Coordinates of C-alpha atoms in Angstrom, one line a residue:
M1 CA -9.2 16.8 16.3
G2 CA -10.4 18.5 19.5
F3 CA -11.1 22.0 18.2
L4 CA -13.4 20.6 15.4
A5 CA -15.4 18.0 17.3
G6 CA -19.0 18.9 17.5
R7 CA -18.7 22.1 15.5
H8 CA -20.9 22.8 12.5
V9 CA -18.7 23.7 9.6
L10 CA -19.8 24.9 6.2
V11 CA -17.5 24.0 3.2
A12 CA -17.8 26.4 0.3
G13 CA -17.0 24.6 -2.9
A14 CA -17.4 20.9 -3.9
G15 CA -14.3 20.5 -6.0
V16 CA -11.2 18.6 -5.1
T17 CA -10.2 20.9 -2.2
G18 CA -13.7 21.1 -0.8
R19 CA -14.1 17.3 -0.9
S20 CA -10.8 16.8 1.0
A21 CA -11.7 19.4 3.5
A22 CA -15.1 17.8 4.1
E23 CA -13.5 14.4 4.5
A24 CA -11.0 15.8 7.1
L25 CA -13.8 17.5 9.0
L26 CA -15.9 14.4 9.1
A27 CA -12.9 12.4 10.4
A28 CA -12.5 15.1 13.1
D29 CA -16.1 14.6 14.3
A30 CA -17.5 17.9 12.9
A31 CA -21.0 18.3 11.5
V32 CA -20.4 19.2 7.9
T33 CA -22.5 21.1 5.2
V34 CA -21.2 21.5 1.7
T35 CA -22.5 24.1 -0.7
D36 CA -21.6 24.8 -4.4
G37 CA -23.2 26.7 -7.3
S38 CA -23.2 23.4 -9.3
A39 CA -25.8 20.8 -8.3
D40 CA -23.9 18.3 -10.4
R41 CA -20.7 18.7 -8.4
L42 CA -22.7 18.3 -5.2
A43 CA -24.4 15.2 -6.5
A44 CA -21.0 13.7 -7.2
L45 CA -20.2 13.8 -3.5
E46 CA -23.4 12.1 -2.4
Q47 CA -21.9 8.6 -2.4
L48 CA -18.4 9.7 -1.4
L49 CA -19.4 11.7 1.7
P50 CA -22.2 10.0 3.6
G51 CA -23.4 12.0 6.5
V52 CA -22.6 15.4 4.9
D53 CA -25.5 17.8 4.2
L54 CA -25.3 18.9 0.6
V55 CA -27.0 22.2 -0.2
P56 CA -26.7 24.0 -3.6
G57 CA -26.3 27.7 -4.0
L58 CA -26.2 29.0 -0.4
V59 CA -25.7 32.8 -0.1
A60 CA -25.7 32.8 3.7
P61 CA -24.5 30.3 6.2
P62 CA -27.3 28.1 7.8
P63 CA -28.2 28.7 11.4
G64 CA -25.7 27.1 13.8
V65 CA -22.7 27.2 11.4
D66 CA -19.7 28.5 13.4
L67 CA -16.9 28.1 10.8
V68 CA -16.7 28.3 7.0
V69 CA -13.9 26.6 5.1
T70 CA -13.7 28.0 1.6
S71 CA -12.2 26.7 -1.6
P72 CA -9.3 29.0 -2.6
G73 CA -11.0 30.3 -5.8
W74 CA -13.9 31.8 -3.9
R75 CA -13.4 35.6 -3.9
P76 CA -13.7 37.5 -0.6
D77 CA -16.7 39.4 -2.1
S78 CA -18.7 36.2 -2.8
P79 CA -22.1 36.8 -1.2
L80 CA -21.8 33.7 1.0
L81 CA -18.5 34.7 2.5
V82 CA -19.6 38.3 2.9
A83 CA -22.7 37.1 4.8
A84 CA -20.6 34.8 7.0
R85 CA -18.3 37.6 8.0
A86 CA -21.2 39.9 8.7
A87 CA -22.7 37.2 11.0
G88 CA -19.4 36.9 12.9
V89 CA -18.6 33.5 11.4
E90 CA -14.9 32.9 10.7
V91 CA -13.9 32.1 7.1
I92 CA -10.7 30.1 6.5
G93 CA -9.2 28.1 3.7
E94 CA -8.3 24.4 3.4
V95 CA -4.6 25.3 4.0
E96 CA -5.5 27.1 7.2
L97 CA -7.6 24.1 8.3
A98 CA -4.6 21.8 7.7
W99 CA -2.4 24.1 9.7
R100 CA -4.7 24.1 12.7
M101 CA -5.2 20.4 12.5
G102 CA -1.5 19.8 12.4
A103 CA -1.0 22.0 15.4
E104 CA -3.0 19.5 17.5
L105 CA -0.7 16.6 16.6
A106 CA 2.0 15.5 19.1
D107 CA 4.6 15.6 16.4
P108 CA 3.4 17.9 13.5
P109 CA 5.1 17.9 10.1
T110 CA 7.5 20.5 9.0
W111 CA 6.1 23.0 6.5
L112 CA 8.4 24.3 3.7
A113 CA 6.3 26.7 1.7
V114 CA 6.7 28.2 -1.8
T115 CA 4.9 31.1 -3.4
G116 CA 5.5 33.7 -6.1
T117 CA 3.9 34.8 -9.4
N118 CA 5.9 32.2 -11.4
G119 CA 7.9 29.0 -10.8
K120 CA 6.0 27.7 -7.8
T121 CA 5.3 24.2 -9.2
T122 CA 8.8 23.7 -10.5
T123 CA 10.2 24.8 -7.2
V124 CA 8.1 22.5 -5.0
G125 CA 8.9 19.7 -7.4
M126 CA 12.6 20.4 -7.0
L127 CA 12.2 20.6 -3.3
E128 CA 10.4 17.3 -3.1
S129 CA 13.1 15.7 -5.2
I130 CA 15.8 17.1 -2.9
L131 CA 14.1 16.0 0.3
R132 CA 13.6 12.5 -1.0
A133 CA 17.2 12.3 -2.1
A134 CA 18.1 13.1 1.5
G135 CA 15.9 10.1 2.7
I136 CA 13.2 12.4 4.1
D137 CA 9.5 11.4 4.0
A138 CA 8.3 14.4 2.0
V139 CA 5.5 15.2 -0.4
A140 CA 4.6 18.2 -2.7
C141 CA 1.1 19.4 -1.9
G142 CA -1.1 22.5 -1.9
N143 CA -1.7 24.3 -5.1
V144 CA 0.4 21.7 -7.0
G145 CA -2.6 19.3 -6.8
L146 CA -2.6 17.3 -3.6
P147 CA -4.7 19.1 -0.9
V148 CA -2.6 19.9 2.2
V149 CA -5.2 18.2 4.5
D150 CA -4.6 15.0 2.6
A151 CA -0.9 15.2 2.9
L152 CA -1.2 16.0 6.6
L153 CA -3.5 13.0 7.3
A154 CA -1.2 10.7 5.3
G155 CA 1.4 11.3 7.9
H156 CA 4.2 12.8 5.8
R157 CA 7.0 14.3 7.9
V158 CA 7.8 17.3 5.6
L159 CA 5.3 19.1 3.5
A160 CA 6.6 21.0 0.4
V161 CA 3.6 23.3 0.1
E162 CA 2.9 25.3 -3.0
L163 CA 0.7 28.3 -2.0
S164 CA -1.2 30.5 -4.3
S165 CA -2.1 34.1 -3.4
F166 CA -5.7 32.9 -2.9
Q167 CA -4.7 30.2 -0.4
L168 CA -2.5 32.6 1.5
H169 CA -5.3 35.1 1.7
W170 CA -7.5 32.5 3.5
S171 CA -4.6 31.3 5.8
P172 CA -4.1 34.0 8.4
S173 CA -2.2 31.9 11.0
V174 CA 0.1 29.7 8.8
R175 CA 3.7 30.2 9.8
P176 CA 5.9 27.7 7.9
F177 CA 9.3 26.6 9.2
A178 CA 10.7 28.2 6.1
G179 CA 9.0 30.0 3.2
V180 CA 10.2 31.4 -0.1
L181 CA 8.8 34.2 -2.2
L182 CA 10.2 33.7 -5.6
N183 CA 9.1 36.8 -7.6
L184 CA 6.2 39.2 -8.0
A185 CA 4.5 40.6 -11.0
E186 CA 0.9 41.7 -11.9
D187 CA -1.4 38.7 -11.7
H188 CA -4.9 37.9 -10.3
L189 CA -5.7 41.6 -10.0
D190 CA -9.3 40.7 -10.9
W191 CA -9.4 38.7 -7.6
H192 CA -7.3 40.9 -5.3
G193 CA -8.3 44.3 -6.6
T194 CA -4.8 45.9 -6.4
F195 CA -1.2 44.8 -6.8
G196 CA -0.6 45.9 -3.2
A197 CA -3.2 43.5 -1.9
Y198 CA -1.8 40.7 -4.1
A199 CA 1.7 41.3 -2.8
A200 CA 0.5 41.4 0.8
A201 CA -1.1 38.0 0.4
K202 CA 2.1 36.6 -1.1
A203 CA 4.2 38.0 1.8
G204 CA 2.3 35.8 4.2
V205 CA 4.8 33.1 3.3
L206 CA 7.6 35.1 4.9
T207 CA 6.1 35.0 8.4
G208 CA 7.6 31.8 9.8
G209 CA 11.0 30.9 11.1
V210 CA 13.1 31.5 7.9
A211 CA 12.1 33.9 5.2
I212 CA 13.7 33.4 1.8
G213 CA 13.3 35.7 -1.2
G214 CA 14.5 36.3 -4.7
V215 CA 16.4 39.5 -4.2
D216 CA 16.9 40.2 -7.9
D217 CA 13.3 41.3 -7.8
P218 CA 13.2 44.7 -6.0
V219 CA 9.6 44.3 -4.7
V220 CA 10.5 40.8 -3.2
A221 CA 13.7 42.3 -1.7
E222 CA 11.7 45.0 0.0
L223 CA 9.1 42.5 1.4
L224 CA 11.9 40.2 2.5
A225 CA 13.7 43.0 4.4
A226 CA 10.4 43.8 6.2
A227 CA 9.4 40.2 7.0
P228 CA 8.8 39.3 10.6
A229 CA 10.7 36.0 10.3
G230 CA 13.6 35.3 12.6
A231 CA 16.1 34.7 9.7
H232 CA 16.2 36.3 6.3
V233 CA 17.9 34.6 3.3
G234 CA 18.2 35.9 -0.2
F235 CA 18.9 34.1 -3.5
T236 CA 20.3 35.7 -6.6
L237 CA 21.4 34.8 -10.1
S238 CA 24.6 36.8 -9.4
S239 CA 27.5 35.9 -7.1
P240 CA 25.9 35.7 -3.6
E241 CA 26.8 37.9 -0.7
E242 CA 27.1 36.5 2.9
G243 CA 23.6 35.2 3.8
Q244 CA 22.6 34.4 0.3
L245 CA 22.6 31.6 -2.3
G246 CA 23.6 32.4 -5.8
V247 CA 25.7 31.6 -8.9
H248 CA 29.5 32.0 -9.0
D249 CA 31.7 30.8 -11.9
G250 CA 28.8 28.7 -13.3
V251 CA 28.1 26.9 -10.0
L252 CA 25.2 27.2 -7.5
V253 CA 26.8 28.3 -4.2
D254 CA 25.3 28.5 -0.7
R255 CA 26.7 31.3 1.5
A256 CA 23.8 31.3 3.9
F257 CA 23.7 27.8 5.4
G258 CA 27.3 26.8 4.7
S259 CA 30.7 28.3 4.2
D260 CA 30.7 28.8 0.4
A261 CA 29.1 25.3 0.0
V262 CA 29.1 24.2 -3.6
L263 CA 25.9 22.7 -4.7
L264 CA 26.0 21.8 -8.4
P265 CA 26.9 23.3 -11.8
V266 CA 24.3 25.5 -13.5
A267 CA 24.6 23.2 -16.5
D268 CA 23.0 20.3 -14.5
V269 CA 19.8 22.3 -13.7
Q270 CA 16.6 21.4 -15.6
P271 CA 14.7 23.3 -16.9
A272 CA 17.7 25.2 -18.3
G273 CA 17.8 29.0 -18.3
P274 CA 17.5 31.7 -15.7
P275 CA 14.0 30.9 -14.4
G276 CA 15.0 27.2 -13.8
V277 CA 18.2 28.3 -12.0
A278 CA 16.3 30.7 -9.8
D279 CA 13.8 28.0 -8.9
A280 CA 16.7 25.6 -8.1
L281 CA 18.3 28.2 -5.8
A282 CA 14.9 28.7 -4.0
A283 CA 14.4 25.0 -3.5
A284 CA 18.0 24.5 -2.3
A285 CA 17.5 27.4 0.2
L286 CA 14.4 25.8 1.7
A287 CA 16.1 22.4 1.9
R288 CA 19.3 23.8 3.4
A289 CA 17.2 25.6 6.0
H290 CA 15.8 22.2 7.0
G291 CA 19.4 20.9 7.3
V292 CA 19.7 18.9 4.1
P293 CA 23.4 18.4 3.1
A294 CA 24.8 19.9 -0.1
E295 CA 25.2 16.4 -1.7
A296 CA 21.5 15.6 -1.4
V297 CA 20.6 19.0 -2.9
A298 CA 22.8 18.2 -5.9
A299 CA 21.4 14.7 -6.2
G300 CA 17.8 15.9 -6.0
L301 CA 18.2 18.6 -8.5
R302 CA 20.0 16.3 -11.0
S303 CA 17.1 13.8 -10.8
F304 CA 14.3 16.4 -11.1
R305 CA 12.5 16.6 -14.4
P306 CA 10.2 19.5 -15.2
G307 CA 6.4 18.9 -15.4
A308 CA 4.4 18.9 -18.6
H309 CA 3.6 22.2 -20.4
R310 CA 6.5 24.0 -18.8
A311 CA 9.1 25.0 -21.5
V312 CA 8.8 21.5 -23.1
V313 CA 10.4 21.2 -26.6
V314 CA 7.7 19.6 -28.7
A315 CA 9.6 19.2 -32.0
S316 CA 12.4 20.5 -34.1
A317 CA 11.7 20.7 -37.9
G318 CA 13.2 22.7 -40.7
G319 CA 15.5 24.4 -38.3
V320 CA 12.6 25.7 -36.2
L321 CA 12.2 24.7 -32.5
Y322 CA 8.6 24.4 -31.2
V323 CA 8.2 25.0 -27.4
N324 CA 5.1 24.4 -25.3
D325 CA 5.1 26.7 -22.3
S326 CA 1.4 26.8 -21.8
K327 CA 1.9 27.1 -18.1
A328 CA 3.2 30.7 -18.7
T329 CA -0.3 32.0 -17.7
N330 CA 0.8 35.6 -17.0
P331 CA 3.0 38.2 -18.6
H332 CA 5.9 37.7 -16.1
A333 CA 6.1 34.0 -16.9
A334 CA 5.8 34.6 -20.7
A335 CA 8.6 37.1 -20.6
A336 CA 10.9 34.6 -18.8
S337 CA 10.0 32.0 -21.4
L338 CA 10.8 34.3 -24.4
R339 CA 14.1 35.2 -22.8
S340 CA 15.3 31.6 -23.2
H341 CA 15.5 32.0 -27.0
P342 CA 17.3 34.6 -29.1
S343 CA 14.6 34.8 -31.9
V344 CA 11.0 33.8 -31.4
V345 CA 7.6 33.6 -33.0
W346 CA 5.4 34.3 -30.0
V347 CA 2.0 32.4 -29.7
A348 CA 0.0 34.2 -27.1
G349 CA -3.5 35.2 -25.9
G350 CA -6.3 34.2 -23.6
L351 CA -7.6 35.8 -20.4
L352 CA -5.2 38.4 -19.1
K353 CA -7.1 38.8 -15.8
G354 CA -6.4 42.5 -15.6
A355 CA -2.6 42.2 -16.2
S356 CA -0.7 44.5 -18.6
V357 CA 1.6 43.1 -21.3
D358 CA 3.2 46.4 -22.1
D359 CA 6.4 45.8 -20.1
L360 CA 6.8 42.3 -21.6
V361 CA 6.4 43.6 -25.2
R362 CA 8.7 46.6 -24.5
A363 CA 11.5 44.3 -23.0
E364 CA 11.3 41.4 -25.4
A365 CA 10.3 43.0 -28.8
H366 CA 13.9 42.8 -30.0
R367 CA 13.8 39.0 -30.1
M368 CA 10.3 38.7 -31.7
R369 CA 10.3 37.5 -35.4
G370 CA 6.5 37.7 -35.2
A371 CA 3.5 37.2 -33.0
V372 CA 0.3 35.1 -33.4
L373 CA -2.5 36.1 -31.1
I374 CA -5.6 34.1 -30.2
G375 CA -8.2 34.1 -27.4
A376 CA -10.4 36.6 -25.7
D377 CA -7.7 39.3 -25.0
R378 CA -5.9 39.0 -28.4
E379 CA -6.7 42.6 -29.3
V380 CA -5.3 43.9 -26.0
I381 CA -1.9 42.2 -26.8
A382 CA -2.1 43.4 -30.4
K383 CA -2.4 47.0 -29.2
A384 CA 0.6 46.6 -26.9
L385 CA 2.6 45.3 -29.8
A386 CA 1.5 48.2 -32.0
R387 CA 2.6 50.7 -29.4
H388 CA 5.9 49.2 -28.4
A389 CA 6.9 46.9 -31.3
P390 CA 5.4 48.3 -34.5
A391 CA 7.9 46.5 -36.7
V392 CA 7.0 43.1 -35.4
P393 CA 4.6 41.2 -37.8
V394 CA 1.4 40.3 -36.0
A395 CA -1.4 37.8 -36.9
V396 CA -4.5 38.4 -34.9
L397 CA -6.7 35.3 -35.4
D398 CA -10.4 35.6 -34.8
G399 CA -12.2 32.4 -33.9
A400 CA -9.1 30.4 -34.6
T401 CA -8.1 26.9 -33.5
M402 CA -4.6 26.0 -32.2
D403 CA -4.0 24.3 -35.5
D404 CA -4.6 27.7 -37.2
A405 CA -2.2 29.4 -34.7
V406 CA 0.6 26.9 -35.3
R407 CA 0.3 27.1 -39.1
A408 CA 0.5 30.9 -38.9
A409 CA 3.5 30.8 -36.6
R410 CA 5.3 28.4 -38.9
S411 CA 4.7 30.7 -41.9
M412 CA 6.5 33.5 -39.9
A413 CA 9.4 31.4 -38.6
Q414 CA 12.9 31.1 -40.1
P415 CA 15.6 28.5 -39.4
G416 CA 17.1 29.3 -36.0
D417 CA 13.8 30.6 -34.6
A418 CA 11.7 29.1 -31.8
V419 CA 7.9 29.0 -32.0
V420 CA 7.0 29.5 -28.4
L421 CA 3.6 29.0 -26.9
A422 CA 3.9 31.4 -23.9
P423 CA 0.3 32.8 -23.7
A424 CA 0.8 35.4 -20.9
A425 CA -2.9 34.7 -20.1
A426 CA -5.2 32.1 -18.6
S427 CA -6.8 29.5 -20.8
M428 CA -10.4 29.1 -19.8
D429 CA -11.8 31.2 -22.7
M430 CA -10.8 28.5 -25.2
F431 CA -9.7 25.5 -23.2
S432 CA -10.5 23.6 -20.0
D433 CA -7.1 24.5 -18.5
Y434 CA -3.5 25.3 -19.4
A435 CA -2.8 21.5 -19.8
H436 CA -5.6 21.2 -22.4
R437 CA -4.1 24.2 -24.2
G438 CA -0.6 22.8 -24.1
Q439 CA -1.8 19.5 -25.4
A440 CA -3.7 21.2 -28.3
F441 CA -0.4 23.0 -29.2
T442 CA 1.6 19.8 -29.0
E443 CA -0.9 17.9 -31.2
A444 CA -1.0 20.8 -33.7
V445 CA 2.8 20.9 -34.0
Q446 CA 3.1 17.2 -34.4
A447 CA 0.5 17.2 -37.1
L448 CA 2.3 20.0 -38.9
V449 CA 5.8 18.5 -38.8
T450 CA 4.7 15.0 -39.9
S451 CA 2.4 16.2 -42.7

């Protein structure tokens, strides 16, 4: 890669993204230094990345560094990144690096990008399934797990790119062929500082050729209308207007890229429920923007299966359904999860990251049989329930395990109820990640119903 050859690049972060960025930089003949706060993570790279200078705990770029590639989780106020900018050194993310490397290829891949507060992973999975059903060499990458630089260097023709607000913040020149903003709600305010800054980062996905947005969300509709993209397309759970995709008479319909093109029945979409249908419409819009026929959209959506820990039915016993939606890591996602059931015992709690649960509780209190609260911010959620749903029984568990939470939820549940793990919060106070939390819930439920 011409623009990288001979440059001294500092990679901030030695995790999966940092390692992939360093490998790509080495392959492009750059001189590479990697720093991380963990000496153990750096040591793990010693055998994998010969020729890379590994330096723990840098708070300023070494002399001669003229580009910093940061892992997405590093905040803009991190001392190293502040020092780099003060020294006039550009700071970009791994996604931006992949974009610039792709721009130097004779035949770069097509980027179809997805962001939003919730539904990103489901949507890119649906999109990948649709593209493959159309016979296209495509791969889901980005925040979904596979770094974009790896997908780029593997030579895939279409990249279904999941982008977090962090990644978009560090990707100033990314302009996807088509990009979708699914929805917006308070999240990651501890990182961005304000909702406005968070929304502005998310709106970066709407700067390419085709901007697509969930117009049932008024904030998204406003951002879509103001987007600089050449074409604007909305999707809605209602009957679509001209230039939109939506639902009419129980069928997904495209009135943007076809003349009332029928895609497939709502009943064929998995996961079921409004969030799953919205994600399917978003994925269909991106695929249709790329020219995928309606038949392939239908085939891809029918073959798609949701990932683990996203509205997964774990068990049904004694007339009670147990649902693992550990991936509902913010209030907006948790509210969508609760709306899929008429009567629920809500298992929630963890790290709220500055988000408020008041709107969630106010809107969904009528369906709550009870609530079981665990984790660091359990009292914050308890106070919201006391304010807006004082009649809902609440168990606030101090120092509890997931087994304790499931037993408490079962004691509240009645036949016809769903016990739903929809934490509305991050997991790292009690678990390694949301998957670990979901697995703990699954194991606790299985132990309870088989005892």
